[in-house]
Short mmCIF file of C-alpha atoms and ligand atoms in Angstrom, two decimals:
data_model
loop_
_atom_site.label_atom_id
_atom_site.label_comp_id
_atom_site.label_asym_id
_atom_site.label_seq_id
_atom_site.Cartn_x
_atom_site.Cartn_y
_atom_site.Cartn_z
CA MET U 252 38.86 -19.10 -86.04
CA ARG U 253 40.28 -18.96 -82.53
CA VAL U 254 38.07 -16.93 -80.20
CA LEU U 255 38.78 -16.05 -76.58
CA GLN U 256 35.77 -15.13 -74.42
CA VAL U 257 36.83 -13.08 -71.39
CA CYS U 258 34.46 -12.91 -68.50
CA ALA U 259 34.46 -12.70 -64.67
CA GLU U 260 31.79 -15.30 -63.97
CA ILE U 261 30.32 -18.41 -65.56
CA PHE U 262 27.25 -20.53 -64.88
CA PRO U 263 27.04 -22.87 -63.01
CA LEU U 264 30.34 -22.33 -61.19
CA LEU U 265 29.97 -18.69 -60.23
CA LYS U 266 26.99 -16.49 -60.93
CA THR U 267 25.81 -13.12 -59.70
CA GLY U 268 23.52 -12.35 -62.65
CA GLY U 269 22.71 -12.84 -66.31
CA LEU U 270 26.36 -12.33 -67.33
CA ALA U 271 27.23 -15.80 -66.01
CA ASP U 272 24.41 -17.39 -68.00
CA VAL U 273 25.72 -15.79 -71.17
CA ALA U 274 29.30 -16.88 -70.49
CA GLY U 275 28.11 -20.42 -69.83
CA ALA U 276 25.95 -20.74 -72.93
CA LEU U 277 27.59 -18.68 -75.67
CA PRO U 278 30.70 -20.83 -76.36
CA ALA U 279 28.68 -23.98 -77.13
CA ALA U 280 26.15 -21.97 -79.14
CA LEU U 281 28.97 -20.47 -81.23
CA GLN U 282 30.44 -23.89 -81.87
CA ALA U 283 27.05 -25.29 -82.86
CA ALA U 284 26.36 -22.35 -85.18
CA ALA U 285 29.73 -22.77 -86.88
CA GLY U 286 28.91 -26.37 -87.82
CA ALA U 287 31.69 -28.95 -88.01
CA PRO U 288 34.00 -28.79 -84.95
CA THR U 289 37.14 -28.65 -87.13
CA GLY U 290 38.03 -27.49 -90.63
CA PRO U 291 37.21 -24.32 -92.53
CA GLY U 292 34.52 -22.19 -90.90
CA SER U 293 34.85 -23.85 -87.50
CA VAL U 294 35.42 -21.87 -84.33
CA ASP U 295 37.66 -22.86 -81.49
CA VAL U 296 36.21 -21.00 -78.49
CA ARG U 297 38.01 -20.82 -75.19
CA VAL U 298 37.17 -18.78 -72.12
CA LEU U 299 39.47 -16.85 -69.81
CA LEU U 300 38.34 -16.44 -66.20
CA PRO U 301 39.79 -15.08 -62.97
CA GLY U 302 40.74 -17.85 -60.56
CA PHE U 303 37.96 -17.43 -58.00
CA ALA U 304 37.91 -20.47 -55.72
CA ALA U 305 34.73 -21.90 -57.29
CA ILE U 306 36.21 -21.60 -60.77
CA VAL U 307 39.56 -23.18 -59.89
CA ALA U 308 37.67 -26.00 -58.16
CA GLY U 309 35.65 -26.61 -61.34
CA LEU U 310 38.68 -26.76 -63.64
CA HIS U 311 39.34 -30.33 -64.69
CA GLU U 312 42.89 -31.67 -65.25
CA PRO U 313 44.56 -28.26 -65.18
CA VAL U 314 47.99 -27.80 -66.70
CA VAL U 315 50.21 -24.79 -66.15
CA VAL U 316 50.46 -22.81 -69.38
CA ALA U 317 52.73 -20.10 -68.01
CA ASP U 318 54.07 -18.54 -64.86
CA LEU U 319 52.94 -14.95 -65.08
CA PRO U 320 55.55 -12.24 -64.59
CA PRO U 321 55.13 -10.11 -61.44
CA ARG U 322 52.46 -7.44 -61.94
CA PRO U 323 51.30 -4.70 -59.59
CA GLY U 324 49.65 -6.34 -56.59
CA VAL U 325 50.57 -9.92 -57.44
CA THR U 326 53.55 -12.21 -57.69
CA GLY U 327 53.62 -15.95 -58.30
CA ALA U 328 50.45 -15.99 -60.42
CA ARG U 329 50.07 -18.75 -62.99
CA LEU U 330 47.89 -19.32 -66.01
CA LEU U 331 46.13 -22.67 -65.94
CA TYR U 332 44.39 -24.45 -68.79
CA GLY U 333 41.86 -27.24 -68.53
CA SER U 334 38.24 -28.08 -69.13
CA LEU U 335 35.10 -27.01 -67.29
CA PRO U 336 32.85 -30.08 -67.52
CA ALA U 337 30.12 -28.41 -65.45
CA CYS U 338 29.87 -25.62 -68.04
CA ALA U 339 29.54 -27.82 -71.13
CA SER U 340 25.93 -27.78 -72.21
CA LEU U 341 26.31 -30.92 -74.30
CA PRO U 342 27.25 -34.19 -72.60
CA GLY U 343 30.60 -35.43 -73.82
CA ARG U 344 31.66 -31.94 -74.89
CA SER U 345 33.97 -29.82 -72.81
CA LEU U 346 34.37 -26.12 -72.48
CA MET U 347 38.09 -25.33 -72.57
CA ALA U 348 39.21 -22.60 -70.23
CA TYR U 349 42.19 -20.58 -69.13
CA VAL U 350 42.07 -19.65 -65.47
CA ILE U 351 44.32 -17.11 -63.75
CA ASP U 352 45.54 -18.76 -60.59
CA ALA U 353 46.35 -15.87 -58.25
CA PRO U 354 44.89 -16.67 -54.81
CA SER U 355 46.05 -13.39 -53.28
CA LEU U 356 43.87 -11.54 -55.79
CA TYR U 357 40.87 -13.79 -56.17
CA HIS U 358 40.35 -15.87 -53.03
CA ARG U 359 38.33 -13.61 -50.75
CA ASN U 360 35.73 -14.16 -48.06
CA GLY U 361 33.00 -12.04 -49.63
CA GLY U 362 31.60 -12.03 -53.18
CA PRO U 363 33.63 -11.88 -56.38
CA TYR U 364 33.56 -8.09 -56.60
CA SER U 365 32.78 -6.86 -53.11
CA ASP U 366 33.09 -7.90 -49.48
CA ALA U 367 30.30 -9.20 -47.27
CA GLN U 368 29.24 -5.60 -46.52
CA GLY U 369 28.93 -4.86 -50.23
CA HIS U 370 32.04 -2.66 -50.46
CA GLY U 371 34.09 -3.15 -53.63
CA TYR U 372 37.57 -4.54 -52.87
CA ALA U 373 40.21 -1.81 -52.73
CA ASP U 374 42.36 -3.63 -55.29
CA ASN U 375 39.60 -4.35 -57.83
CA HIS U 376 41.49 -2.34 -60.44
CA LEU U 377 44.43 -4.75 -60.12
CA ARG U 378 42.28 -7.88 -59.90
CA PHE U 379 40.53 -7.12 -63.17
CA ALA U 380 43.42 -5.40 -64.91
CA LEU U 381 45.20 -8.74 -64.71
CA LEU U 382 42.25 -10.39 -66.47
CA GLY U 383 42.53 -7.93 -69.37
CA TRP U 384 46.31 -8.14 -69.48
CA VAL U 385 46.33 -11.94 -69.72
CA ALA U 386 43.64 -11.81 -72.43
CA ALA U 387 45.80 -9.51 -74.52
CA ARG U 388 48.86 -11.72 -74.01
CA LEU U 389 46.90 -14.74 -75.25
CA THR U 390 46.93 -13.14 -78.68
CA SER U 391 50.70 -13.03 -78.78
CA GLY U 392 52.27 -16.17 -77.45
CA LEU U 393 51.52 -16.48 -73.72
CA ASP U 394 50.26 -19.93 -74.70
CA GLN U 395 52.79 -21.10 -77.27
CA PHE U 396 50.27 -23.57 -78.75
CA TRP U 397 47.27 -21.28 -79.16
CA ARG U 398 46.82 -17.64 -80.12
CA ALA U 399 43.44 -15.92 -80.04
CA GLU U 400 42.53 -14.25 -83.32
CA LEU U 401 39.59 -12.49 -81.71
CA VAL U 402 39.10 -11.43 -78.10
CA HIS U 403 35.53 -10.99 -76.92
CA ALA U 404 35.40 -9.23 -73.54
CA HIS U 405 32.30 -8.93 -71.37
CA ASP U 406 31.44 -6.05 -69.03
CA TRP U 407 33.75 -3.80 -67.05
CA HIS U 408 35.67 -6.63 -65.40
CA ALA U 409 37.06 -7.68 -68.78
CA ALA U 410 37.07 -4.21 -70.35
CA LEU U 411 40.82 -3.77 -70.22
CA ALA U 412 41.33 -6.71 -72.59
CA PRO U 413 40.90 -4.55 -75.72
CA VAL U 414 42.85 -1.78 -73.99
CA TYR U 415 45.94 -3.92 -73.28
CA LEU U 416 45.56 -5.41 -76.75
CA ARG U 417 45.73 -1.97 -78.33
CA ALA U 418 48.70 -1.06 -76.16
CA ALA U 419 50.52 -4.24 -77.23
CA GLU U 420 49.70 -3.52 -80.87
CA GLN U 421 51.05 0.00 -80.58
CA ALA U 422 54.23 -1.28 -78.92
CA SER U 423 54.82 -4.03 -81.49
CA LYS U 424 53.52 -1.95 -84.40
CA ARG U 425 51.50 -4.86 -85.73
CA ARG U 426 47.97 -6.08 -85.63
CA LEU U 427 47.55 -8.91 -83.11
CA ALA U 428 43.84 -9.71 -82.98
CA ALA U 429 40.36 -8.29 -83.41
CA SER U 430 38.33 -7.31 -80.37
CA VAL U 431 34.67 -7.16 -79.38
CA TYR U 432 33.44 -5.62 -76.16
CA THR U 433 29.95 -6.42 -74.92
CA VAL U 434 28.13 -4.20 -72.46
CA HIS U 435 25.81 -6.27 -70.29
CA ASN U 436 25.01 -3.34 -68.02
CA LEU U 437 26.33 0.18 -68.57
CA ALA U 438 25.48 1.15 -65.00
CA TYR U 439 28.37 -0.85 -63.56
CA GLN U 440 31.45 0.83 -64.94
CA GLY U 441 34.48 -0.15 -62.89
CA MET U 442 35.37 3.38 -61.73
CA PHE U 443 38.63 4.03 -59.89
CA ALA U 444 40.66 6.97 -58.64
CA ALA U 445 42.82 8.64 -61.29
CA ARG U 446 45.98 7.89 -59.27
CA GLN U 447 45.33 4.17 -59.69
CA PHE U 448 45.93 4.48 -63.43
CA ALA U 449 49.68 4.40 -62.75
CA GLU U 450 49.34 0.85 -61.43
CA LEU U 451 47.77 -0.42 -64.65
CA ASP U 452 51.01 -0.28 -66.58
CA LEU U 453 49.45 1.29 -69.68
CA PRO U 454 50.86 4.07 -71.91
CA ASP U 455 50.26 7.49 -70.29
CA SER U 456 48.13 8.61 -73.23
CA PHE U 457 45.61 5.86 -72.44
CA GLY U 458 44.78 7.64 -69.17
CA LEU U 459 43.59 10.78 -70.94
CA VAL U 460 40.16 11.73 -72.19
CA ASP U 461 40.70 9.71 -75.38
CA GLY U 462 41.09 6.69 -73.15
CA LEU U 463 40.08 5.72 -69.62
CA GLU U 464 39.73 9.19 -68.08
CA PHE U 465 36.17 9.92 -67.03
CA HIS U 466 35.27 13.04 -65.05
CA GLY U 467 38.52 13.07 -63.14
CA GLN U 468 38.49 9.33 -62.48
CA ILE U 469 39.25 6.30 -64.62
CA SER U 470 36.57 4.03 -66.01
CA PHE U 471 37.35 0.50 -67.19
CA MET U 472 34.05 0.51 -69.08
CA LYS U 473 35.08 3.61 -70.99
CA GLY U 474 38.38 1.96 -71.92
CA GLY U 475 36.55 -1.00 -73.43
CA LEU U 476 34.16 1.29 -75.29
CA PHE U 477 36.99 3.39 -76.61
CA PHE U 478 39.49 0.76 -77.72
CA ALA U 479 37.52 -2.32 -78.85
CA ASP U 480 37.07 -2.79 -82.60
CA HIS U 481 33.38 -3.43 -82.20
CA LEU U 482 30.88 -2.90 -79.38
CA THR U 483 27.74 -4.86 -78.71
CA THR U 484 25.02 -4.71 -76.12
CA VAL U 485 22.58 -7.45 -75.31
CA SER U 486 19.54 -6.06 -77.11
CA PRO U 487 18.90 -3.72 -80.04
CA SER U 488 16.74 -1.38 -77.94
CA TYR U 489 19.40 -1.01 -75.25
CA ALA U 490 21.96 -0.28 -77.99
CA ARG U 491 19.79 2.68 -78.99
CA GLU U 492 18.88 3.77 -75.47
CA ILE U 493 22.46 4.04 -74.21
CA GLN U 494 23.18 6.60 -76.90
CA GLY U 495 20.86 9.03 -75.12
CA PRO U 496 21.34 10.97 -71.85
CA GLU U 497 18.72 9.04 -69.87
CA GLN U 498 20.51 5.71 -70.07
CA GLY U 499 23.93 6.66 -71.34
CA CYS U 500 25.43 6.99 -67.82
CA GLY U 501 27.51 9.89 -69.11
CA LEU U 502 29.01 7.76 -71.88
CA GLU U 503 26.34 8.57 -74.46
CA GLY U 504 28.62 10.95 -76.38
CA LEU U 505 31.28 8.28 -76.82
CA LEU U 506 28.63 5.69 -77.70
CA ARG U 507 27.15 8.00 -80.33
CA MET U 508 30.61 8.61 -81.72
CA ARG U 509 31.05 4.84 -82.02
CA SER U 510 27.52 4.13 -83.20
CA ARG U 511 28.67 2.63 -86.52
CA SER U 512 30.56 0.00 -84.55
CA LEU U 513 27.79 -0.63 -82.02
CA SER U 514 25.10 -3.26 -82.40
CA GLY U 515 22.57 -5.04 -80.23
CA ILE U 516 22.42 -8.84 -80.14
CA LEU U 517 19.73 -10.37 -77.97
CA ASN U 518 20.73 -13.00 -75.44
CA GLY U 519 19.17 -16.44 -75.62
CA VAL U 520 18.30 -19.06 -73.05
CA ASP U 521 20.22 -22.29 -72.54
CA ASP U 522 17.69 -24.98 -73.38
CA ALA U 523 19.67 -27.56 -71.44
CA VAL U 524 19.04 -25.56 -68.26
CA TRP U 525 15.67 -23.88 -68.80
CA ASN U 526 13.11 -26.15 -70.45
CA PRO U 527 9.84 -27.17 -68.76
CA ARG U 528 9.88 -30.51 -70.59
CA THR U 529 13.22 -31.62 -69.15
CA ASP U 530 14.02 -29.31 -66.21
CA ALA U 531 15.62 -31.49 -63.53
CA LEU U 532 14.77 -28.91 -60.86
CA ILE U 533 10.97 -29.23 -61.15
CA ARG U 534 8.99 -32.28 -60.19
CA HIS U 535 6.31 -32.22 -62.91
CA HIS U 536 7.14 -31.59 -66.53
CA TYR U 537 5.00 -30.01 -69.21
CA ASP U 538 4.99 -28.44 -72.63
CA ALA U 539 2.70 -26.21 -74.68
CA ARG U 540 0.50 -29.13 -75.74
CA LYS U 541 0.01 -30.51 -72.25
CA LEU U 542 0.00 -27.93 -69.51
CA SER U 543 -1.39 -30.10 -66.70
CA GLY U 544 2.11 -30.50 -65.24
CA LYS U 545 2.29 -26.73 -64.79
CA ALA U 546 -0.86 -26.76 -62.64
CA ARG U 547 0.73 -29.42 -60.46
CA VAL U 548 3.94 -27.40 -60.08
CA LYS U 549 1.78 -24.42 -59.08
CA ALA U 550 -0.13 -26.40 -56.46
CA ALA U 551 3.12 -27.73 -54.97
CA LEU U 552 4.59 -24.24 -54.95
CA GLN U 553 1.56 -22.78 -53.15
CA GLN U 554 1.90 -25.50 -50.55
CA GLU U 555 5.65 -24.95 -50.18
CA LEU U 556 5.12 -21.22 -49.67
CA GLY U 557 2.08 -21.47 -47.40
CA LEU U 558 -0.10 -19.66 -49.93
CA ALA U 559 -3.81 -20.45 -50.16
CA PRO U 560 -4.20 -23.53 -52.39
CA ARG U 561 -6.13 -21.70 -55.11
CA GLY U 562 -5.89 -22.71 -58.75
CA ASP U 563 -8.26 -19.87 -59.67
CA ALA U 564 -6.03 -17.07 -58.34
CA PRO U 565 -3.27 -15.93 -60.68
CA LEU U 566 0.14 -16.32 -59.06
CA LEU U 567 2.62 -13.57 -59.92
CA CYS U 568 6.33 -13.97 -59.30
CA VAL U 569 9.59 -12.06 -59.28
CA VAL U 570 13.12 -13.53 -59.44
CA SER U 571 15.56 -10.68 -59.24
CA ARG U 572 18.36 -8.75 -57.72
CA LEU U 573 16.71 -6.19 -55.47
CA THR U 574 18.11 -2.94 -56.83
CA GLU U 575 16.71 0.37 -57.95
CA GLN U 576 17.18 -0.74 -61.60
CA LYS U 577 14.61 -3.51 -61.33
CA GLY U 578 11.67 -1.23 -60.44
CA LEU U 579 10.46 -3.47 -57.64
CA HIS U 580 9.38 -0.55 -55.48
CA LEU U 581 6.54 -0.23 -58.00
CA VAL U 582 5.52 -3.76 -57.05
CA GLN U 583 5.71 -2.84 -53.36
CA GLN U 584 3.44 0.13 -53.96
CA ALA U 585 1.02 -1.94 -56.03
CA LEU U 586 0.87 -4.93 -53.66
CA PRO U 587 -2.01 -3.75 -51.41
CA ARG U 588 -4.16 -3.23 -54.52
CA LEU U 589 -3.05 -6.59 -55.94
CA ASN U 590 -4.15 -8.24 -52.69
CA GLU U 591 -7.58 -6.61 -53.04
CA LEU U 592 -7.78 -7.95 -56.58
CA GLY U 593 -7.27 -11.49 -55.24
CA VAL U 594 -3.94 -12.29 -56.86
CA GLN U 595 -1.08 -14.11 -55.20
CA PHE U 596 2.52 -12.91 -55.25
CA ALA U 597 5.81 -14.67 -54.57
CA LEU U 598 9.29 -13.18 -54.71
CA LEU U 599 12.81 -14.60 -54.69
CA GLY U 600 15.53 -12.00 -54.48
CA SER U 601 18.28 -10.34 -52.56
CA GLY U 602 20.07 -7.04 -52.56
CA ASP U 603 19.00 -3.72 -51.11
CA ALA U 604 18.45 -4.25 -47.37
CA GLY U 605 15.57 -1.76 -47.15
CA MET U 606 13.76 -3.44 -50.00
CA GLU U 607 14.31 -6.90 -48.50
CA ALA U 608 12.82 -5.72 -45.18
CA ALA U 609 9.84 -4.02 -46.82
CA PHE U 610 8.97 -7.15 -48.82
CA ARG U 611 9.25 -9.27 -45.67
CA VAL U 612 6.79 -6.99 -43.87
CA GLN U 613 4.35 -7.27 -46.77
CA ALA U 614 4.56 -11.07 -46.66
CA GLU U 615 3.96 -11.16 -42.92
CA ALA U 616 0.89 -8.96 -43.33
CA ALA U 617 -0.72 -11.26 -45.92
CA PRO U 618 0.79 -14.76 -45.61
CA GLN U 619 -1.99 -16.43 -47.60
CA SER U 620 -1.34 -14.31 -50.65
CA VAL U 621 2.22 -12.95 -50.42
CA ALA U 622 5.38 -15.03 -50.00
CA VAL U 623 8.88 -13.63 -49.94
CA ARG U 624 12.13 -15.56 -49.93
CA ILE U 625 15.26 -13.50 -49.50
CA GLY U 626 18.42 -15.10 -50.83
CA TYR U 627 19.87 -16.66 -53.92
CA ASP U 628 18.51 -20.08 -54.80
CA GLU U 629 18.87 -21.50 -58.32
CA ALA U 630 16.58 -24.51 -57.75
CA PHE U 631 13.83 -22.44 -56.16
CA ALA U 632 14.04 -19.98 -59.08
CA HIS U 633 13.09 -22.84 -61.41
CA ARG U 634 10.18 -23.99 -59.23
CA LEU U 635 8.94 -20.45 -58.82
CA ILE U 636 9.03 -19.56 -62.50
CA ALA U 637 7.51 -22.89 -63.56
CA GLY U 638 4.72 -22.73 -60.98
CA SER U 639 3.67 -19.11 -61.46
CA ASP U 640 1.22 -17.70 -64.00
CA VAL U 641 2.91 -14.33 -64.54
CA ILE U 642 6.47 -13.07 -64.06
CA LEU U 643 6.93 -9.38 -63.30
CA VAL U 644 9.90 -7.43 -64.69
CA PRO U 645 9.03 -3.73 -64.28
CA SER U 646 12.59 -2.46 -64.73
CA ARG U 647 13.57 1.17 -65.01
CA PHE U 648 16.16 0.02 -67.54
CA GLU U 649 17.00 -3.49 -68.70
CA PRO U 650 19.90 -4.32 -71.06
CA CYS U 651 18.33 -7.66 -72.02
CA GLY U 652 16.72 -9.40 -69.07
CA LEU U 653 16.62 -13.16 -68.84
CA THR U 654 13.77 -13.92 -66.47
CA GLN U 655 11.12 -12.72 -68.93
CA LEU U 656 12.63 -15.17 -71.44
CA TYR U 657 12.37 -17.99 -68.90
CA GLY U 658 8.76 -16.86 -68.38
CA LEU U 659 8.06 -17.17 -72.10
CA LYS U 660 9.55 -20.67 -72.20
CA TYR U 661 7.61 -21.83 -69.13
CA GLY U 662 4.25 -20.36 -70.17
CA THR U 663 4.54 -17.87 -67.30
CA LEU U 664 3.40 -14.74 -69.06
CA PRO U 665 5.82 -11.85 -68.65
CA LEU U 666 4.50 -8.50 -67.47
CA VAL U 667 7.26 -6.08 -68.35
CA ARG U 668 8.02 -2.43 -68.84
CA ARG U 669 8.62 -1.33 -72.44
CA VAL U 670 12.35 -0.76 -72.14
CA GLY U 671 15.58 -2.35 -73.42
CA GLY U 672 15.52 -6.08 -74.01
CA LEU U 673 12.10 -6.37 -72.38
CA ALA U 674 10.62 -4.30 -75.21
CA ASP U 675 12.43 -6.47 -77.75
CA THR U 676 11.25 -9.82 -76.41
CA VAL U 677 7.66 -9.45 -75.16
CA ASP U 678 4.68 -8.61 -77.38
CA ASP U 679 1.83 -6.89 -75.62
CA ALA U 680 -1.60 -8.48 -75.33
CA GLN U 681 -4.22 -5.80 -76.00
CA LEU U 682 -7.46 -7.56 -75.22
CA GLU U 683 -9.64 -5.93 -77.83
CA THR U 684 -7.29 -6.96 -80.60
CA LEU U 685 -5.72 -10.09 -79.16
CA ASP U 686 -3.59 -10.55 -82.26
CA ASP U 687 -1.34 -13.42 -83.24
CA SER U 688 1.78 -11.97 -81.75
CA ALA U 689 0.81 -11.34 -78.11
CA THR U 690 3.06 -13.16 -75.65
CA GLY U 691 2.68 -11.11 -72.45
CA PHE U 692 1.85 -7.67 -71.08
CA VAL U 693 3.82 -4.48 -71.62
CA PHE U 694 3.42 -1.09 -69.91
CA ASP U 695 5.15 2.23 -70.52
CA GLU U 696 4.87 4.59 -67.57
CA PHE U 697 7.37 3.82 -64.81
CA SER U 698 4.85 4.02 -61.96
CA ALA U 699 2.67 1.78 -59.82
CA GLU U 700 -0.31 3.07 -61.84
CA GLY U 701 1.37 1.97 -65.07
CA LEU U 702 1.94 -1.46 -63.59
CA LEU U 703 -1.63 -1.70 -62.28
CA GLU U 704 -3.04 -0.70 -65.66
CA ALA U 705 -1.25 -3.70 -67.17
CA MET U 706 -2.50 -5.83 -64.25
CA ASP U 707 -6.06 -4.99 -65.25
CA ARG U 708 -5.32 -6.59 -68.59
CA VAL U 709 -3.70 -9.59 -66.90
CA LEU U 710 -6.87 -10.15 -64.89
CA ALA U 711 -9.18 -9.61 -67.85
CA LEU U 712 -7.28 -12.22 -69.84
CA TRP U 713 -7.19 -14.54 -66.81
CA ARG U 714 -10.99 -14.50 -66.83
CA ARG U 715 -10.87 -15.78 -70.41
CA PRO U 716 -9.06 -19.12 -69.89
CA LYS U 717 -9.11 -20.09 -73.56
CA ASP U 718 -7.47 -16.83 -74.58
CA TRP U 719 -5.02 -17.15 -71.70
CA ALA U 720 -4.02 -20.59 -72.94
CA LEU U 721 -3.65 -19.21 -76.46
CA VAL U 722 -1.25 -16.48 -75.36
CA GLN U 723 0.57 -19.00 -73.17
CA LYS U 724 1.10 -21.35 -76.11
CA ARG U 725 2.33 -18.52 -78.27
CA ALA U 726 4.73 -17.41 -75.55
CA MET U 727 6.06 -20.95 -75.27
CA ALA U 728 6.61 -21.06 -79.04
CA SER U 729 8.82 -17.92 -78.97
CA ASP U 730 12.32 -18.56 -80.18
CA CYS U 731 14.45 -17.90 -77.11
CA SER U 732 17.31 -20.08 -78.29
CA TRP U 733 20.93 -18.98 -78.53
CA GLU U 734 21.03 -19.83 -82.21
CA PRO U 735 20.16 -16.41 -83.69
CA ALA U 736 22.57 -14.66 -81.33
CA ALA U 737 25.36 -17.13 -82.07
CA ARG U 738 24.89 -16.64 -85.81
CA GLN U 739 25.08 -12.86 -85.41
CA TYR U 740 28.22 -13.03 -83.25
CA LEU U 741 29.84 -15.40 -85.74
CA ASP U 742 29.08 -13.07 -88.62
CA LEU U 743 30.56 -10.22 -86.66
CA TYR U 744 33.70 -12.20 -85.76
CA ARG U 745 34.15 -13.19 -89.40
CA ARG U 746 33.82 -9.62 -90.59
CA LEU U 747 36.27 -8.37 -87.97
CA THR U 748 38.86 -11.02 -88.74
CA GLY U 749 38.51 -10.51 -92.48
CA VAL U 750 36.87 -13.86 -93.24
CA LEU U 751 33.80 -11.93 -94.43
CA PRO U 752 33.88 -8.51 -96.12
CA ALA U 753 33.47 -5.67 -93.58
P1 ADP T 237 20.70 -9.14 -64.09
O1 ADP T 237 21.83 -9.76 -64.84
O2 ADP T 237 20.54 -7.66 -64.28
O3 ADP T 237 20.67 -9.52 -62.65
P2 ADP T 237 19.03 -10.85 -65.76
O4 ADP T 237 17.56 -10.99 -65.85
O5 ADP T 237 19.78 -10.61 -67.01
O6 ADP T 237 19.33 -9.72 -64.69
O7 ADP T 237 19.65 -12.18 -65.12
C1 ADP T 237 19.42 -12.53 -63.79
C2 ADP T 237 19.79 -13.98 -63.63
O8 ADP T 237 20.00 -14.23 -62.24
C3 ADP T 237 18.68 -14.92 -64.05
O9 ADP T 237 19.26 -16.15 -64.46
C4 ADP T 237 17.88 -15.11 -62.77
O10 ADP T 237 17.16 -16.31 -62.75
C5 ADP T 237 18.99 -15.12 -61.75
N1 ADP T 237 18.60 -14.66 -60.41
C6 ADP T 237 18.41 -13.39 -60.00
N2 ADP T 237 18.13 -13.36 -58.68
C7 ADP T 237 18.13 -14.64 -58.26
C8 ADP T 237 17.92 -15.28 -56.99
N3 ADP T 237 17.64 -14.56 -55.90
N4 ADP T 237 18.00 -16.63 -56.93
C9 ADP T 237 18.28 -17.36 -58.05
N5 ADP T 237 18.49 -16.82 -59.26
C10 ADP T 237 18.43 -15.48 -59.37
#
């Protein structure tokens, strides 16, 4: 089966969040789950990416597949094909990729989606419409040697892939390919002014309410949700939650209407990148049987951050975008009390300027127990997660969440709110009944009090080192691999392409 993954970012070439990790890990996981690389049952997975400078630079031995016809906002664009050696999780294997080479659209001074001030680029609708348009054309001969049988688009940037596919099918009156659209975060929808619809070169009817129209604007996300054959989100709980008004972002009605074609498939963690036994970014390695390396990473981390060199104080960490979604203002409110309780806290993050400043002030006020690093730093994220005892993820909503999974793998017990993928991946430790499933701490109420209630349990368990080690070992034994997800996606692809009964 020929599968095209369509995504705007990919680890390690370009990453703003968990989406890139998924794009980087899923192709290899799918190939591994399918078994033999060729023959019946095999999958040939390729990715399609916009030609951001970092992605073009990572493309090995590119060949020109096609000169793209002029489209609104761009002329002279080309489709390249090559391999992305940096994205292959197995040595000797390559991830094959199509990259849209259109410097006028993708080479910008700021980030991939917005400028240095955080404002979305004015032509984002054109930049990401082209991604969807090329994806659809790869089902019908844009590459004369390869046609996708299934297009799997991720998040709003790729959401027009199933839309252009449907338009092409309507125009040619034949089925071209199956489509899957995965929502990694419903809160980012790709909203544009209604007048910009005309520049998308889609049938007029697609701009109406049974299409992209959304409260007088157009929403790329809604287009993906409306036109894809099947929808997935990145956890079963989030798949349920987005069908309700609290987390549906106004799309809950459509999601309920499509609920028979909506499923939740939990993300995994790439073991080649996140594994305390082999992690090239930490100096001391460890596993569940021998945790002494973790204590050494913690001591080195405390020294690096200027925290008091205390093995007896639990060290809590956060690695996160600093946005309202992540609930980190609860941590800010709880920090004075956490200081009184004698815990240490270290944060790596960037985002909301007010939140960055407030965390900095808190670190300056208590340098022995609070350390804050503002910025994006992949290597430090590994040291921080490996060296901490607890990782906090108190999100208001969380489609899947990856850092709690890293926490499980590194024996850094997750303290999470019971929502979305956090609820699906962390089992709460109730101290009275410390049963065989506990892997972390879970709280319900979205408040500093809720967080502090769970902290009481963290500290009570911390005072029982044997029980702490037990929960730690269990956490480290959790299956966070991509294998179950890859199997579920493969099943879905096979049903949609008719290889398996629907
Ligand atoms: P989201 O995609 O909503 O940001 P996830 O938990 O799914 O949240 O994924 C976040 C990813 O980004 C993780 O791989 C995490 O380690 C990484 N990350 C977030 N902030 C930083 C940062 N400041 N430095 C390094 N890595 C970060």
